[in-house]
PDB file of C-alpha atoms in Angstrom:
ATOM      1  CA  UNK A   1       3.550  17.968   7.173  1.00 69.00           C
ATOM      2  CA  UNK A   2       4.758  19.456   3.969  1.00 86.00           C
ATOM      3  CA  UNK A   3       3.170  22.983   2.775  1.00 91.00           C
ATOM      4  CA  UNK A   4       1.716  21.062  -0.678  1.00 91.00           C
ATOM      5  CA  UNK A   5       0.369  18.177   1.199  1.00 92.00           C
ATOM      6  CA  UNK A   6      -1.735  20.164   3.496  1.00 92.00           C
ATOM      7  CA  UNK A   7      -3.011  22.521   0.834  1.00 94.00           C
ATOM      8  CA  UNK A   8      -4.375  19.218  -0.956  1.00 94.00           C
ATOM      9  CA  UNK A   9      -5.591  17.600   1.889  1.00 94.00           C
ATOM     10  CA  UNK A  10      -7.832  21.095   2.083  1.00 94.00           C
ATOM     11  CA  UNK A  11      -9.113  21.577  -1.246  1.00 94.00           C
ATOM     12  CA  UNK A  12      -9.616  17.943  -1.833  1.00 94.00           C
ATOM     13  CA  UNK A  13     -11.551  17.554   1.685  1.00 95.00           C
ATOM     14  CA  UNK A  14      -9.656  14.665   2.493  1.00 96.00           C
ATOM     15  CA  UNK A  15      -9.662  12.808   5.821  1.00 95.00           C
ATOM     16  CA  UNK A  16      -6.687  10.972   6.815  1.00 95.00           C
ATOM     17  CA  UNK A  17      -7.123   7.103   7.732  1.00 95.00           C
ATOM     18  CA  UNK A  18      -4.045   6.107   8.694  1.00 96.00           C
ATOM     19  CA  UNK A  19      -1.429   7.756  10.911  1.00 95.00           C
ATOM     20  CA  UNK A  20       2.595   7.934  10.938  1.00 95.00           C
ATOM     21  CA  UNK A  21       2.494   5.081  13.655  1.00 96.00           C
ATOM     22  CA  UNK A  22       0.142   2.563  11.605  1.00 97.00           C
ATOM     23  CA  UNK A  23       2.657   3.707   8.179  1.00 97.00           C
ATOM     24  CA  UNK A  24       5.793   2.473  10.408  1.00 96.00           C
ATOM     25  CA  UNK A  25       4.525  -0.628  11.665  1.00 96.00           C
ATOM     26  CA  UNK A  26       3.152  -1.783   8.315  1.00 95.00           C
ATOM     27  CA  UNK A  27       6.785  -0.560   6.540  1.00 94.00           C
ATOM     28  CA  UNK A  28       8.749  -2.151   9.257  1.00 93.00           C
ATOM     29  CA  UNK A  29       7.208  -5.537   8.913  1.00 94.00           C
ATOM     30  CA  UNK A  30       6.855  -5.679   5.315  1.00 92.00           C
ATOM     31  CA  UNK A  31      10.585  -4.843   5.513  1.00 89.00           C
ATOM     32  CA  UNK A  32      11.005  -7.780   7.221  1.00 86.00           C
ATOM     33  CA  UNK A  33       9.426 -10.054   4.455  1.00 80.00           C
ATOM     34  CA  UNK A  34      11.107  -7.966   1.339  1.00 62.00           C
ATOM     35  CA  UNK A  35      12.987 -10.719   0.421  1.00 53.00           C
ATOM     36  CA  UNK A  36       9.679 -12.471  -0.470  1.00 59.00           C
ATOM     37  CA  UNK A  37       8.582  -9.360  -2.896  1.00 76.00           C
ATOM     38  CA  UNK A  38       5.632  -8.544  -2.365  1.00 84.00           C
ATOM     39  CA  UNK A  39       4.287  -6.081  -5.409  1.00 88.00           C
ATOM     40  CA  UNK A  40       2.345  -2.899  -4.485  1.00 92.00           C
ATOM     41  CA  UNK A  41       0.865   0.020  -6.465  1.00 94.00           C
ATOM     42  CA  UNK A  42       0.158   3.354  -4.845  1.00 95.00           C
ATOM     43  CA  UNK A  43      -1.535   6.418  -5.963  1.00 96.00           C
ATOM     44  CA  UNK A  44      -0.121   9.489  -4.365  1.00 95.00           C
ATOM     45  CA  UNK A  45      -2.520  12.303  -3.215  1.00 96.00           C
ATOM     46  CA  UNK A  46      -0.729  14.951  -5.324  1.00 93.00           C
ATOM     47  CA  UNK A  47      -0.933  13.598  -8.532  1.00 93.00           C
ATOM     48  CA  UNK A  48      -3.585  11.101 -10.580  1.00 93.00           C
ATOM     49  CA  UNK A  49      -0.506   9.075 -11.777  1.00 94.00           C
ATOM     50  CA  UNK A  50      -0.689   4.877 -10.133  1.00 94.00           C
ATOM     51  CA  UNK A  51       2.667   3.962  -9.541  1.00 89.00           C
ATOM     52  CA  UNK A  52       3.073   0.319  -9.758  1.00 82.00           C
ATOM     53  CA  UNK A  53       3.035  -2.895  -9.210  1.00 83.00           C
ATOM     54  CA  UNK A  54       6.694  -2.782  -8.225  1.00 81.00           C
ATOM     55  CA  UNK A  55       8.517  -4.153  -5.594  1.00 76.00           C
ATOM     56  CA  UNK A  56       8.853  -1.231  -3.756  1.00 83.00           C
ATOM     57  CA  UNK A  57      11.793   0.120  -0.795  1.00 87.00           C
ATOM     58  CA  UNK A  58       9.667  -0.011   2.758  1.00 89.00           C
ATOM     59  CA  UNK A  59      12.012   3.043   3.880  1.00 90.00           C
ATOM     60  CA  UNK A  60      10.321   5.011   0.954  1.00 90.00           C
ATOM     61  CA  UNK A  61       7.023   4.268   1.388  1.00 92.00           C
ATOM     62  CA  UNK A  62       7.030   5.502   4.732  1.00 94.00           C
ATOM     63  CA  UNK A  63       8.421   8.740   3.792  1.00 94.00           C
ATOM     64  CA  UNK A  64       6.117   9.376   1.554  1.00 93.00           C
ATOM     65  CA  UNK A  65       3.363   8.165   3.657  1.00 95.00           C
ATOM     66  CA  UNK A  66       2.037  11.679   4.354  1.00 94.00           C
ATOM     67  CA  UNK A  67       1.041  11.763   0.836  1.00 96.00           C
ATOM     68  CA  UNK A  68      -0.325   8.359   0.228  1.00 97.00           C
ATOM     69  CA  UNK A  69      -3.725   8.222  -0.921  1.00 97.00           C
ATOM     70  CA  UNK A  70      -3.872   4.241  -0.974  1.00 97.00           C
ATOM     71  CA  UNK A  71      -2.103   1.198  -1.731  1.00 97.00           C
ATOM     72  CA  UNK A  72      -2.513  -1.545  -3.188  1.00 96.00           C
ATOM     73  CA  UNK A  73      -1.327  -5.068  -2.295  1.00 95.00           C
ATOM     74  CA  UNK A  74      -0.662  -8.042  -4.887  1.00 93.00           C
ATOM     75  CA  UNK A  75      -0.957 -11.125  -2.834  1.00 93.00           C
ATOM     76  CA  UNK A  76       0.742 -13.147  -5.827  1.00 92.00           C
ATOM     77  CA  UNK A  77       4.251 -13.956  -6.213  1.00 87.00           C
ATOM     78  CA  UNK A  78       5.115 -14.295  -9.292  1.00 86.00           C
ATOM     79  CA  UNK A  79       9.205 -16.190  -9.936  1.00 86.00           C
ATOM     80  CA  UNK A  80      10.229 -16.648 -13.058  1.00 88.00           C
ATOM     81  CA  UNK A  81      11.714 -20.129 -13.810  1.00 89.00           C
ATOM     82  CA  UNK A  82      12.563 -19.822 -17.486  1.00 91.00           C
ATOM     83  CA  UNK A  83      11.193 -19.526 -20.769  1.00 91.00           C
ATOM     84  CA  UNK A  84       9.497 -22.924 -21.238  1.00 93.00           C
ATOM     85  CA  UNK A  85       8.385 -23.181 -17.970  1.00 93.00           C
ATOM     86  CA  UNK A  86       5.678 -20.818 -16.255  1.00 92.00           C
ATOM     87  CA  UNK A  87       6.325 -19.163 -13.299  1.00 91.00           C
ATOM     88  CA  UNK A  88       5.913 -20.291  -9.744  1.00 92.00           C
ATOM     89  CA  UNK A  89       3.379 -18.597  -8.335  1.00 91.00           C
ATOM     90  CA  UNK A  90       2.782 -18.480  -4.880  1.00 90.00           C
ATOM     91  CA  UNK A  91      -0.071 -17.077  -2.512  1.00 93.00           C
ATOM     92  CA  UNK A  92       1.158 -14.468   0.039  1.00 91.00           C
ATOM     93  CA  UNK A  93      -2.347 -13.165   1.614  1.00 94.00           C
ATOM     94  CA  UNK A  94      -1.986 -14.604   4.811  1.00 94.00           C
ATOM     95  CA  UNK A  95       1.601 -12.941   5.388  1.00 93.00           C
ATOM     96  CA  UNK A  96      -0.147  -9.851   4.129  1.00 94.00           C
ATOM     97  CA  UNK A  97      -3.510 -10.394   6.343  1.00 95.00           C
ATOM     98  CA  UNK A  98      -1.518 -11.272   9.514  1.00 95.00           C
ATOM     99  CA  UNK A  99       0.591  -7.605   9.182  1.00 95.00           C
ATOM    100  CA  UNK A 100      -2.446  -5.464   8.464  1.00 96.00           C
ATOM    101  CA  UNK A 101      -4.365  -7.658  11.436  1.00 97.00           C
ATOM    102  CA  UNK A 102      -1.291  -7.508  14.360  1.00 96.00           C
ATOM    103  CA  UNK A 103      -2.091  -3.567  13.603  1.00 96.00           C
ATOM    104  CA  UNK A 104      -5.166  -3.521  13.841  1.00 96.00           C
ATOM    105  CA  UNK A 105      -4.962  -1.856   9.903  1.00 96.00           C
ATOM    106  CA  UNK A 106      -8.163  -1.375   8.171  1.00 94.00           C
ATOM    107  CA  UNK A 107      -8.568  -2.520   4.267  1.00 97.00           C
ATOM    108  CA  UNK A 108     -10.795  -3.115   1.864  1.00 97.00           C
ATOM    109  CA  UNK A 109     -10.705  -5.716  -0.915  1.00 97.00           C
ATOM    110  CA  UNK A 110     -10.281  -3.857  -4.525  1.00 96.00           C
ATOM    111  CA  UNK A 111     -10.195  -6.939  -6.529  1.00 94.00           C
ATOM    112  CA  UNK A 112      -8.365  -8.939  -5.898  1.00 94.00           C
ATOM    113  CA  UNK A 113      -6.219  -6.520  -4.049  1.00 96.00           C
ATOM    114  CA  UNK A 114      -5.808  -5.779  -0.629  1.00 97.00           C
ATOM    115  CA  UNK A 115      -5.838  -1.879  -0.213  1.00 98.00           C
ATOM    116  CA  UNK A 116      -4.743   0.068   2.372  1.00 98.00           C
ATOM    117  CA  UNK A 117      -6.169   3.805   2.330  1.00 97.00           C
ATOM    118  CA  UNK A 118      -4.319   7.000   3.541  1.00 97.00           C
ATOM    119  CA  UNK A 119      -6.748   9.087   2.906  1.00 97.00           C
ATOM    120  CA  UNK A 120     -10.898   8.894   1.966  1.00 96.00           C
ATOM    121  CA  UNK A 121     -12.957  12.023   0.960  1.00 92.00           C
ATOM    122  CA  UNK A 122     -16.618  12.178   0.606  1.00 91.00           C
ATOM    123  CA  UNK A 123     -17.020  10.393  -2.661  1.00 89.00           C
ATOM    124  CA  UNK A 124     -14.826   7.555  -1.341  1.00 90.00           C
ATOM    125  CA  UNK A 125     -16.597   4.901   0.681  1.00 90.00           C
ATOM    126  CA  UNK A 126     -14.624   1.545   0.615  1.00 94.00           C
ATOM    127  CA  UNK A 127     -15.922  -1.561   1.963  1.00 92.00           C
ATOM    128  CA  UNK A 128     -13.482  -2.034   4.965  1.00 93.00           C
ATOM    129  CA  UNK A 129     -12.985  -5.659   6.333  1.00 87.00           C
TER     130      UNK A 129
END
């Protein structure tokens, strides 16, 4: 683990939730539905800054796993059909429950959000389902 990472993970008390195994699984199969784009937003560990909702590059996120604090998932597809016409939305939650399930993942529900945490500390106590 990287020097910076570690030293945050210290002062910050943090205790890892997920593992590099659990970050590849959940990469490799959202990989495997990128096509559909599923939006996330993250918040890394080093900084306060939410990066988001983006469709994001699986192969990314789980190189910068190490430093995720959580992420966010946006079970709504938004596709844009024109500018008279309002998008298609379409509901992606049990493709997204059925990944974080197969895993065995933990989550909680932030909204209407699914979130995946890295890391808690001791002000940090999600509901997990």
């Amino acid at each position: 683990m990287n020097e910076k990472y570690l030293k945050i993970i210290n002062e910050r008390q943090l205790v890892s939730v997920m593992n590099k195994t659990k970050w590849r699984e959940l990469c490799h199969d959202f990989e495997k539905l990128h096509s559909l784009y599923i939006r996330v937003k993250y918040k890394l560990i080093s900084s306060e800054e939410i990066l988001g909702f983006s469709a994001v590059w699986w192969n990314e996120i789980y190189e910068e796993s190490s430093a995720i604090e959580w992420i966010d998932f946006n079970p709504i597809i938004s596709k844009y059909r024109g500018r008279l016409v309002a998008p298609k939305e379409t509901d992606m939650s049990y493709e997204i429950l059925a990944i974080l399930k197969k895993h065995g993942i933990k989550y909680s529900m932030e909204g209407s959000y699914f979130r995946v945490w890295g890391y808690l500390n001791q002000h940090t106590n999600p509901v997990f389902v």
